[in-house]
Coordinates of C-alpha atoms in Angstrom, one line a residue:
Chain A
M1 CA 19.6 6.6 25.1
I2 CA 19.9 3.6 22.8
A3 CA 21.9 0.4 23.7
I4 CA 22.1 -2.7 21.7
D5 CA 24.1 -5.7 22.4
G6 CA 24.5 -8.9 20.3
L7 CA 21.6 -8.0 18.0
D8 CA 20.7 -10.9 15.6
V9 CA 18.0 -10.6 12.8
T10 CA 17.2 -13.7 10.7
F11 CA 14.7 -13.7 7.9
H12 CA 13.1 -17.0 6.8
V13 CA 12.5 -17.0 3.1
K14 CA 11.2 -20.2 1.9
N15 CA 13.4 -22.7 3.4
R16 CA 16.4 -20.4 3.4
E17 CA 17.7 -18.6 6.3
I18 CA 19.1 -15.1 5.8
R19 CA 21.1 -13.9 8.7
A20 CA 20.8 -10.2 7.9
V21 CA 22.3 -8.9 11.1
Q22 CA 24.7 -10.9 13.3
G23 CA 25.8 -9.9 16.8
V24 CA 25.8 -6.1 16.3
S25 CA 26.4 -4.0 19.6
F26 CA 26.6 -0.3 20.0
E27 CA 25.4 2.4 22.3
V28 CA 24.1 5.9 21.4
A29 CA 24.3 8.7 24.1
A30 CA 21.6 11.1 24.6
G31 CA 21.7 14.0 22.2
E32 CA 24.3 12.1 19.9
S33 CA 24.0 11.5 16.4
F34 CA 25.1 8.2 15.2
G35 CA 25.7 7.0 11.7
I36 CA 25.8 3.5 10.2
V37 CA 27.4 3.1 6.7
G38 CA 27.9 0.1 4.6
E39 CA 27.1 -1.1 1.1
S40 CA 23.7 -2.4 -0.1
G41 CA 22.7 -5.6 2.0
S42 CA 25.2 -4.9 4.8
G43 CA 22.2 -5.0 7.2
K44 CA 22.3 -1.3 8.2
S45 CA 18.7 -0.6 7.4
T46 CA 17.6 -3.8 9.1
V47 CA 19.4 -2.7 12.4
L48 CA 17.3 0.6 12.3
K49 CA 14.1 -1.5 11.6
A50 CA 14.9 -3.7 14.7
I51 CA 15.5 -0.8 17.0
A52 CA 12.0 0.5 15.8
G53 CA 10.6 -2.7 16.4
L54 CA 9.4 -3.2 12.7
V55 CA 11.3 -6.6 12.2
P56 CA 11.5 -9.2 14.9
S57 CA 15.0 -9.7 16.4
I58 CA 17.0 -11.4 19.1
S59 CA 19.5 -9.7 21.4
R60 CA 21.0 -9.7 24.8
R61 CA 20.0 -6.1 25.2
L62 CA 17.9 -3.7 23.3
E63 CA 17.2 -0.6 25.2
V64 CA 15.4 2.5 23.9
D65 CA 15.4 5.6 26.1
G66 CA 16.9 3.7 28.9
Q67 CA 14.2 0.8 28.9
E68 CA 14.4 -2.5 27.5
A69 CA 12.2 -2.5 24.4
A70 CA 9.5 -5.2 24.4
A71 CA 8.6 -7.1 21.3
R72 CA 5.3 -5.6 21.3
R73 CA 5.7 -1.9 21.7
S74 CA 3.0 0.1 23.5
R75 CA 1.6 3.3 22.3
A76 CA 3.9 5.2 24.8
D77 CA 6.9 3.2 23.4
R78 CA 6.0 4.2 20.0
R79 CA 6.1 8.0 21.0
K80 CA 9.6 7.9 22.1
L81 CA 11.0 7.0 18.6
Q82 CA 10.0 8.0 15.0
F83 CA 11.4 6.9 11.6
V84 CA 12.1 8.6 8.3
F85 CA 12.0 6.4 5.5
Q86 CA 14.2 6.3 2.4
D87 CA 11.6 6.8 -0.3
P88 CA 9.3 9.7 0.2
Y89 CA 7.2 8.6 -2.8
A90 CA 6.2 5.5 -0.8
S91 CA 6.2 6.7 2.7
L92 CA 3.1 9.0 2.3
H93 CA -0.5 7.6 2.0
P94 CA -1.5 8.6 -1.6
R95 CA -5.0 9.3 -0.7
K96 CA -4.5 11.7 2.2
T97 CA -3.7 15.4 2.2
V98 CA -0.7 16.6 3.9
D99 CA -2.9 17.9 6.8
D100 CA -4.5 14.4 7.2
I101 CA -1.0 12.9 7.3
L102 CA 0.4 15.2 10.0
R103 CA -2.9 15.2 12.1
E104 CA -2.8 11.3 12.2
P105 CA 0.0 11.0 14.9
L106 CA -1.6 13.8 17.1
E107 CA -5.1 12.0 16.9
I108 CA -3.6 8.7 17.8
H109 CA -1.9 10.1 20.9
R110 CA -5.2 12.2 21.7
E111 CA -3.2 15.5 21.7
S112 CA -4.9 18.8 21.9
D113 CA -4.5 21.9 19.8
I114 CA -4.0 19.8 16.7
D115 CA -4.8 22.6 14.1
A116 CA -2.1 25.0 15.5
R117 CA 0.6 22.2 15.9
V118 CA 0.1 21.0 12.3
G119 CA 0.6 24.5 11.0
R120 CA 3.7 24.9 13.3
A121 CA 5.2 21.5 12.2
L122 CA 4.8 22.6 8.5
S123 CA 6.6 25.9 8.9
D124 CA 9.2 24.1 11.1
V125 CA 10.3 22.0 8.0
G126 CA 10.1 24.9 5.6
L127 CA 6.7 24.2 4.0
L128 CA 4.2 26.9 3.4
P129 CA 0.5 27.1 4.3
I130 CA -0.4 26.4 0.7
H131 CA 1.0 23.0 0.8
R132 CA -1.2 22.0 3.8
Y133 CA -4.1 20.6 1.8
R134 CA -2.3 19.0 -1.1
F135 CA -2.1 15.5 -1.8
P136 CA 1.3 13.9 -2.0
H137 CA 1.3 13.6 -5.9
Q138 CA 1.1 17.3 -5.9
L139 CA 4.4 17.6 -4.2
S140 CA 8.0 17.3 -5.2
G141 CA 10.2 14.7 -3.8
G142 CA 11.9 17.1 -1.4
Q143 CA 8.7 18.5 -0.3
R144 CA 7.3 15.1 0.4
Q145 CA 10.5 14.2 2.5
R146 CA 9.9 17.4 4.4
V147 CA 6.3 16.2 5.1
A148 CA 7.7 12.7 6.3
I149 CA 10.3 14.7 8.6
A150 CA 7.4 17.0 9.9
R151 CA 5.4 13.7 10.6
A152 CA 8.2 12.2 12.4
L153 CA 8.8 15.2 14.6
I154 CA 5.3 16.3 15.3
L155 CA 5.1 14.2 18.5
A156 CA 8.4 15.7 19.5
P157 CA 10.1 12.3 20.0
P158 CA 13.5 12.2 21.8
I159 CA 14.9 9.8 19.2
L160 CA 14.8 10.0 15.3
L161 CA 15.8 7.1 13.2
L162 CA 16.7 8.1 9.6
D163 CA 16.9 5.5 6.9
E164 CA 18.6 7.0 3.9
P165 CA 16.6 10.1 4.1
T166 CA 18.1 11.5 1.1
S167 CA 19.2 8.9 -1.3
A168 CA 16.1 9.1 -3.2
L169 CA 16.3 12.9 -3.9
D170 CA 18.5 14.7 -6.4
V171 CA 21.7 16.5 -5.3
S172 CA 20.6 20.0 -4.7
V173 CA 17.5 18.8 -2.7
Q174 CA 19.7 16.4 -0.7
A175 CA 21.8 19.4 0.7
E176 CA 18.6 21.2 1.7
I177 CA 17.1 18.2 3.4
L178 CA 20.5 17.5 5.2
N179 CA 20.7 21.1 6.4
L180 CA 17.2 20.9 7.6
L181 CA 17.8 17.7 9.5
K182 CA 21.0 19.3 11.1
R183 CA 18.9 22.5 12.2
L184 CA 15.9 20.3 13.6
R185 CA 18.2 18.0 15.4
A186 CA 19.6 20.9 17.4
S187 CA 16.1 22.6 18.0
Y188 CA 14.5 19.5 19.0
S189 CA 17.6 18.3 20.9
L190 CA 17.2 14.8 19.1
T191 CA 19.3 11.6 19.5
S192 CA 19.5 10.3 16.0
I193 CA 20.8 7.3 14.1
L194 CA 21.3 7.9 10.4
V195 CA 21.8 5.1 8.0
S196 CA 23.3 5.9 4.6
H197 CA 25.8 4.3 1.9
D198 CA 27.1 7.8 1.5
L199 CA 30.1 8.4 3.6
A200 CA 30.1 12.3 3.0
V201 CA 26.5 12.5 4.2
V202 CA 27.2 10.5 7.3
A203 CA 30.5 12.5 8.1
H204 CA 28.7 15.7 7.7
L205 CA 25.9 14.7 10.0
C206 CA 27.1 12.4 12.6
D207 CA 29.5 12.3 15.5
R208 CA 30.2 8.8 15.5
I209 CA 29.9 6.3 12.7
A210 CA 29.6 2.4 12.6
I211 CA 30.8 0.6 9.5
M212 CA 28.9 -2.5 8.6
Q213 CA 29.6 -5.4 6.1
F214 CA 27.7 -8.6 5.5
G215 CA 25.5 -8.1 8.5
K216 CA 28.4 -7.6 11.1
L217 CA 29.8 -4.5 12.6
I218 CA 33.3 -4.0 11.4
E219 CA 34.2 -1.0 13.6
I220 CA 33.1 2.4 15.0
V221 CA 35.0 5.5 14.2
T222 CA 34.5 9.2 14.9
A223 CA 33.8 11.7 12.1
E224 CA 37.3 13.1 12.4
Q225 CA 38.9 9.8 12.1
L226 CA 36.9 9.1 8.9
R227 CA 37.7 12.4 7.5
D228 CA 41.3 12.0 8.1
G229 CA 41.4 8.3 6.9
D230 CA 42.5 7.3 10.6
V231 CA 40.6 4.0 10.5
G232 CA 41.5 0.5 11.7
A233 CA 39.8 -2.0 9.3
D234 CA 40.9 -2.8 5.8
Y235 CA 37.2 -2.6 4.6
T236 CA 36.7 0.8 5.9
R237 CA 39.8 2.0 4.1
K238 CA 38.3 0.3 0.9
L239 CA 35.2 2.1 1.4
L240 CA 36.9 5.3 1.9
A241 CA 39.0 4.8 -1.3
A242 CA 35.7 3.9 -3.2
S243 CA 33.9 7.1 -1.9
R244 CA 36.7 9.3 -3.2
G245 CA 35.6 8.0 -6.5
F246 CA 37.3 7.1 -9.8
T247 CA 41.0 8.0 -9.9
R248 CA 42.6 8.0 -13.2
V249 CA 45.6 5.7 -13.7
A250 CA 48.3 7.5 -15.6
Chain B
M1 CA -18.0 34.1 -14.7
A2 CA -19.2 32.6 -11.5
S3 CA -18.9 29.0 -12.8
Q4 CA -15.3 29.9 -14.0
S5 CA -14.2 31.1 -10.6
L6 CA -15.9 27.9 -8.9
R7 CA -13.8 25.8 -11.4
Q8 CA -10.7 27.6 -10.3
W9 CA -11.5 27.3 -6.6
L10 CA -12.0 23.5 -7.1
L11 CA -8.9 22.9 -9.3
T12 CA -6.5 25.1 -7.3
D13 CA -3.2 23.4 -6.4
A14 CA -3.3 25.3 -3.0
P15 CA -6.5 24.3 -1.4
A16 CA -7.2 26.3 1.8
S17 CA -9.2 23.7 3.6
R18 CA -9.6 20.0 3.8
R19 CA -13.1 20.4 2.4
Q20 CA -11.7 22.2 -0.7
A21 CA -9.2 19.6 -1.3
V22 CA -11.7 16.9 -1.1
L23 CA -14.1 18.6 -3.3
G24 CA -11.5 19.3 -5.8
G25 CA -10.4 15.7 -5.9
T26 CA -14.2 14.8 -6.4
Y27 CA -14.4 17.2 -9.2
R28 CA -11.4 16.0 -11.0
G29 CA -12.9 12.4 -10.8
L30 CA -16.2 13.7 -12.0
T31 CA -14.7 15.4 -14.9
S32 CA -12.7 12.4 -15.9
I33 CA -15.9 10.3 -15.9
L34 CA -17.7 12.9 -18.1
R35 CA -14.8 12.9 -20.5
N36 CA -15.0 9.0 -20.7
P37 CA -17.8 8.3 -23.3
T38 CA -18.4 4.7 -22.1
A39 CA -18.6 5.7 -18.5
M40 CA -20.9 8.5 -19.4
A41 CA -23.4 6.1 -21.4
G42 CA -23.3 3.9 -18.3
L43 CA -23.9 6.8 -16.0
V44 CA -26.9 8.0 -18.0
I45 CA -28.5 4.6 -18.0
V46 CA -27.9 3.9 -14.3
T47 CA -29.3 7.5 -13.5
I48 CA -32.3 6.9 -15.7
L49 CA -32.9 3.6 -13.9
V50 CA -32.7 5.3 -10.4
L51 CA -35.0 8.1 -11.6
M52 CA -37.5 5.5 -13.0
A53 CA -37.4 3.8 -9.7
I54 CA -37.9 6.9 -7.7
F55 CA -40.6 8.6 -9.8
A56 CA -42.3 5.4 -11.0
P57 CA -45.8 6.6 -9.8
L58 CA -45.4 9.9 -11.6
F59 CA -44.1 8.4 -14.9
A60 CA -46.9 5.7 -14.9
M61 CA -49.3 8.5 -15.0
G62 CA -51.7 6.9 -12.5
K63 CA -51.7 3.4 -14.0
D64 CA -51.4 0.8 -11.3
P65 CA -48.9 -1.9 -12.1
I66 CA -51.0 -4.6 -10.3
A67 CA -54.5 -3.6 -11.4
Q68 CA -56.0 -6.3 -13.5
D69 CA -58.3 -5.7 -16.5
L70 CA -59.2 -9.0 -18.2
A71 CA -61.1 -7.1 -20.9
V72 CA -57.9 -5.8 -22.3
R73 CA -55.6 -8.7 -21.7
L74 CA -52.6 -9.3 -24.0
A75 CA -53.5 -6.0 -25.8
A76 CA -50.9 -4.9 -28.3
P77 CA -48.9 -1.7 -27.6
S78 CA -51.2 1.4 -28.2
A79 CA -51.6 5.0 -27.2
E80 CA -53.5 3.7 -24.0
H81 CA -51.0 1.0 -23.0
W82 CA -47.6 2.1 -24.5
F83 CA -46.0 -1.3 -24.1
G84 CA -49.3 -3.4 -24.3
T85 CA -50.7 -5.4 -21.5
D86 CA -50.0 -8.9 -20.1
E87 CA -52.1 -12.0 -19.7
L88 CA -54.1 -10.4 -16.9
G89 CA -54.5 -7.1 -18.7
R90 CA -51.9 -5.3 -16.5
D91 CA -50.2 -2.2 -18.1
I92 CA -46.6 -3.4 -19.0
F93 CA -45.3 0.1 -19.1
A94 CA -46.3 0.6 -15.4
R95 CA -44.9 -2.8 -14.5
T96 CA -41.7 -2.2 -16.2
L97 CA -41.3 1.1 -14.2
Y98 CA -42.3 -0.4 -11.0
G99 CA -39.9 -3.4 -11.8
A100 CA -37.0 -0.8 -11.6
Q101 CA -37.8 -0.4 -7.9
V102 CA -37.5 -4.1 -7.2
T103 CA -34.2 -4.4 -9.3
L104 CA -32.7 -1.4 -7.6
T105 CA -33.9 -2.7 -4.2
I106 CA -32.0 -6.1 -4.8
V107 CA -28.9 -4.4 -6.2
A108 CA -28.8 -2.0 -3.2
L109 CA -29.3 -4.6 -0.6
V110 CA -26.7 -7.0 -2.1
S111 CA -24.1 -4.2 -2.3
V112 CA -24.7 -3.2 1.3
V113 CA -24.4 -6.8 2.5
V114 CA -21.6 -7.8 0.2
V115 CA -19.1 -4.9 0.3
P116 CA -18.6 -4.7 4.1
I117 CA -18.3 -8.4 4.5
G118 CA -15.9 -8.7 1.6
L119 CA -13.7 -5.9 2.7
A120 CA -13.6 -6.9 6.3
V121 CA -12.6 -10.6 5.5
G122 CA -10.2 -9.6 2.7
T123 CA -8.3 -6.8 4.5
V124 CA -8.1 -8.8 7.7
A125 CA -6.8 -11.8 5.8
G126 CA -4.3 -9.7 3.9
Y127 CA -3.0 -7.7 6.7
F128 CA -2.6 -10.3 9.3
G129 CA -1.6 -13.2 6.9
G130 CA -0.3 -16.6 8.4
W131 CA -3.1 -18.8 9.7
V132 CA -5.6 -16.0 9.9
D133 CA -5.3 -15.7 6.1
A134 CA -5.3 -19.5 5.6
V135 CA -8.5 -20.0 7.5
L136 CA -10.4 -17.0 6.0
M137 CA -9.4 -17.7 2.6
R138 CA -10.4 -21.4 3.0
I139 CA -13.9 -20.3 4.1
T140 CA -14.0 -17.9 1.1
D141 CA -13.3 -20.9 -1.0
I142 CA -16.1 -22.8 0.4
F143 CA -18.4 -20.1 -0.3
L144 CA -17.0 -19.7 -3.8
A145 CA -17.9 -23.2 -4.5
F146 CA -21.5 -22.9 -4.0
P147 CA -23.4 -22.6 -7.2
R148 CA -25.5 -19.5 -7.0
L149 CA -28.7 -20.4 -8.4
V150 CA -28.8 -23.8 -6.7
L151 CA -28.1 -22.1 -3.3
A152 CA -30.8 -19.7 -4.1
L153 CA -33.2 -22.6 -4.8
A154 CA -32.2 -24.3 -1.6
F155 CA -32.9 -21.1 0.2
A156 CA -36.2 -20.5 -1.3
A157 CA -37.3 -24.1 -0.5
A158 CA -36.2 -23.7 3.2
L159 CA -37.1 -20.1 3.8
G160 CA -39.8 -19.5 1.2
P161 CA -39.5 -17.5 -2.0
G162 CA -39.2 -13.6 -1.9
I163 CA -36.9 -10.8 -2.4
E164 CA -35.0 -11.0 1.0
N165 CA -34.2 -14.6 0.4
A166 CA -33.1 -13.9 -3.1
V167 CA -30.8 -11.1 -1.7
I168 CA -29.3 -13.4 1.0
A169 CA -28.7 -16.3 -1.6
I170 CA -27.0 -13.8 -4.0
S171 CA -24.9 -12.2 -1.2
L172 CA -23.8 -15.5 0.1
T173 CA -22.2 -16.4 -3.1
A174 CA -21.1 -12.9 -4.2
W175 CA -19.0 -11.7 -1.2
P176 CA -15.9 -14.1 -1.8
A177 CA -14.8 -12.2 -4.9
Y178 CA -14.7 -9.0 -2.9
A179 CA -12.6 -10.7 -0.2
R180 CA -10.2 -11.9 -2.6
I181 CA -9.8 -8.4 -4.2
A182 CA -9.4 -6.6 -0.9
R183 CA -6.9 -9.3 0.2
S184 CA -4.7 -8.9 -2.8
E185 CA -4.8 -5.1 -2.5
T186 CA -4.1 -5.2 1.2
M187 CA -1.1 -7.6 0.7
A188 CA 0.3 -5.3 -1.7
I189 CA 0.2 -2.3 0.7
A190 CA 0.5 -4.0 4.1
Q191 CA 4.3 -3.7 4.0
S192 CA 4.5 -0.5 2.3
D193 CA 6.4 2.4 4.1
F194 CA 3.3 4.6 4.6
I195 CA 1.6 1.8 6.5
Q196 CA 4.7 1.0 8.6
S197 CA 5.0 4.6 9.4
V198 CA 1.4 4.5 10.8
V199 CA 2.4 1.5 12.8
L200 CA 5.3 3.4 14.2
Q201 CA 3.1 6.2 15.2
G202 CA 1.3 3.7 17.5
A203 CA -2.0 3.3 15.6
S204 CA -4.1 0.4 16.6
T205 CA -4.7 -2.3 14.0
W206 CA -8.2 -1.5 13.6
R207 CA -7.3 2.1 12.9
I208 CA -4.8 1.0 10.3
L209 CA -7.2 -1.3 8.6
F210 CA -10.2 1.1 8.6
R211 CA -8.5 4.4 8.0
H212 CA -5.5 3.5 5.8
V213 CA -6.0 0.0 4.1
V214 CA -9.8 0.1 3.4
P215 CA -9.7 3.5 1.6
L216 CA -7.1 2.1 -0.8
C217 CA -9.2 -1.1 -1.4
L218 CA -12.4 0.8 -2.0
S219 CA -11.8 1.8 -5.5
S220 CA -11.2 -1.5 -7.0
V221 CA -14.0 -2.9 -5.0
I222 CA -16.4 -0.2 -6.3
V223 CA -15.3 -1.0 -9.9
R224 CA -15.9 -4.7 -9.3
L225 CA -19.3 -4.1 -7.7
T226 CA -20.5 -2.0 -10.6
L227 CA -19.4 -4.8 -13.1
D228 CA -20.9 -7.4 -10.9
M229 CA -24.3 -5.5 -10.8
A230 CA -25.2 -7.0 -14.2
G231 CA -24.7 -10.4 -12.9
I232 CA -26.6 -9.6 -9.9
I233 CA -29.6 -8.2 -11.9
L234 CA -29.5 -11.3 -14.2
T235 CA -29.4 -13.7 -11.1
A236 CA -32.4 -11.7 -9.6
A237 CA -34.2 -11.9 -12.9
G238 CA -33.3 -15.6 -13.1
L239 CA -34.7 -16.2 -9.7
G240 CA -37.8 -14.3 -10.7
F241 CA -38.2 -16.2 -13.7
L242 CA -38.1 -19.5 -11.8
G243 CA -40.7 -18.1 -9.4
L244 CA -38.1 -17.8 -6.5
G245 CA -37.6 -14.1 -6.4
A246 CA -40.3 -11.5 -5.9
Q247 CA -43.8 -13.0 -5.6
P248 CA -46.7 -12.0 -7.7
P249 CA -48.4 -9.6 -8.0
T250 CA -45.2 -7.6 -7.5
A251 CA -43.8 -6.3 -10.9
E252 CA -40.5 -7.9 -11.2
W253 CA -38.7 -8.0 -14.7
G254 CA -37.6 -11.8 -14.5
A255 CA -41.1 -13.0 -13.4
M256 CA -42.5 -10.7 -16.3
V257 CA -40.4 -12.5 -18.9
S258 CA -41.6 -15.8 -17.5
S259 CA -45.2 -15.0 -17.7
G260 CA -44.7 -13.8 -21.2
R261 CA -43.0 -17.3 -22.3
D262 CA -46.2 -18.9 -23.2
V263 CA -47.3 -16.2 -25.5
I264 CA -44.0 -15.2 -26.9
L265 CA -44.9 -15.9 -30.5
D266 CA -48.2 -14.2 -30.7
Q267 CA -47.8 -11.4 -28.0
W268 CA -44.1 -10.9 -28.2
W269 CA -44.1 -7.6 -26.1
V270 CA -45.1 -9.4 -22.8
A271 CA -41.7 -11.0 -22.6
T272 CA -39.7 -8.7 -24.8
I273 CA -40.1 -5.5 -22.9
P274 CA -39.0 -6.5 -19.4
G275 CA -36.2 -8.5 -21.3
V276 CA -35.0 -5.4 -23.0
A277 CA -35.1 -3.5 -19.7
I278 CA -32.9 -6.2 -18.0
F279 CA -30.5 -6.0 -21.1
I280 CA -30.2 -2.2 -21.0
V281 CA -29.7 -2.0 -17.3
S282 CA -27.2 -4.8 -17.2
L283 CA -25.3 -3.1 -20.1
G284 CA -25.5 0.2 -18.3
F285 CA -23.8 -1.1 -15.2
N286 CA -21.1 -2.8 -17.2
L287 CA -20.3 0.3 -19.2
L288 CA -20.2 2.4 -16.0
G289 CA -17.9 -0.2 -14.4
D290 CA -15.6 -0.3 -17.4
G291 CA -15.4 3.6 -17.4
L292 CA -14.9 3.7 -13.5
R293 CA -12.1 1.1 -13.9
D294 CA -10.4 3.6 -16.4
V295 CA -11.1 6.5 -14.1
F296 CA -9.8 4.9 -10.9
D297 CA -6.8 3.2 -12.6
P298 CA -3.7 5.3 -11.4
K299 CA -1.7 4.2 -14.3
A300 CA -4.2 5.4 -16.9
S301 CA -4.5 8.9 -15.3
S302 CA -1.5 11.1 -15.4

């Protein structure tokens, strides 16, 4: 479904070159849910944005839905892949109602039956009809993230990219959103890539997990391997130890 | 009772339709203007100006602003002529009322020309960046370098004096400020997640600019426009004063001040009344602009 080979992303800031992603390769099969973990600045979100075409990248191969992705994506290309951003406070237009926000993708793709589909999308993500005509500032963080998820799924794309979808939310809401994502992934039979710094979240949602550090892919492990601590690289072990948290030294 | 339920309908946190949501938002905006005394004062003055302009024939009670009567020239304010008469015996009260029409016409025409040009140039420059931005902003700088009155003088010399040419001259030098505001607002939101998500949905660039970027630039542009109104009115009056704006016998406040200049010590009302009108209207627009800025400022409203 998604195949990338030798992906490089370089940012030019003033006269400095920042090589955010260096030679990353992996493949994601149809229906698989793939995770990417790493600390801040490891380039994991940038990989996701490169797949979405939001940042310019160089690669030997960048396939989305079995087709080489062009640098300029067409409207049909866009439809195959949607994105959920990290911060639900920044990803919704502040002057548009939930209804406007959900209508937009359908109008862009000249779909029919817009009213009913917006209603269905809302109930799919567990929002009520009373939320439909509210502005984002009248919703809680979790509700906003539900709107963002509904917007991403309203075109029924085969691929969903999730960029730390829960890290801006508090813990109880995180669990709700994660369960929602798990349910929707099954009912929409989605292929998904989830980026997170939280090993527990990734292990809960993903089948295979890539570990990244300093823009490079360290290794790819399965969720069981991660849970059992059966990993190859030193860095992964360190990351696992760090995620278990503080251990008191006697 | 009915007004209470209407209020509830407007302020509900669960609007049942898009129309209700929009009306509710408008209602909240209006109430915050009404609660702001400066904005209210400005709004009252501007409303009076608009009413004066629309109903000028009614308020003037049949007096013709351009009818001359040399028998009563330079008459002091009286019951017959509330604000006195000018050097040709024309009623200054009627002329001041009809002058509001000219002022409002100029203000409206300048807004209609300046806002779309400024928004288009600014949002395109801010959204695309790079060389598009560089080219558009250097053009903006060039227009910003023209002195407004001198350009208006040149226009009047080339095309002949009149309201239309005054509007063109003012607009030519007024739009760059709006382009700059729109550009800075656009640059602040162009990389934001909600714009990126519309990009990912496959929206065309024009759709993004018109439907998503422009609405967010609009509030600061409107505030700036309201604050600029005073300057526009003063420039128009200045052009009228120099004889380059509205042409006689049209009643125009700047030209009226000019005609009262020779008699300002003996017949003070001829120059003072239109001067006061210019002053009050400019003040009104400034107060309204200040108030709108408070209302639109997301940091100020909780």
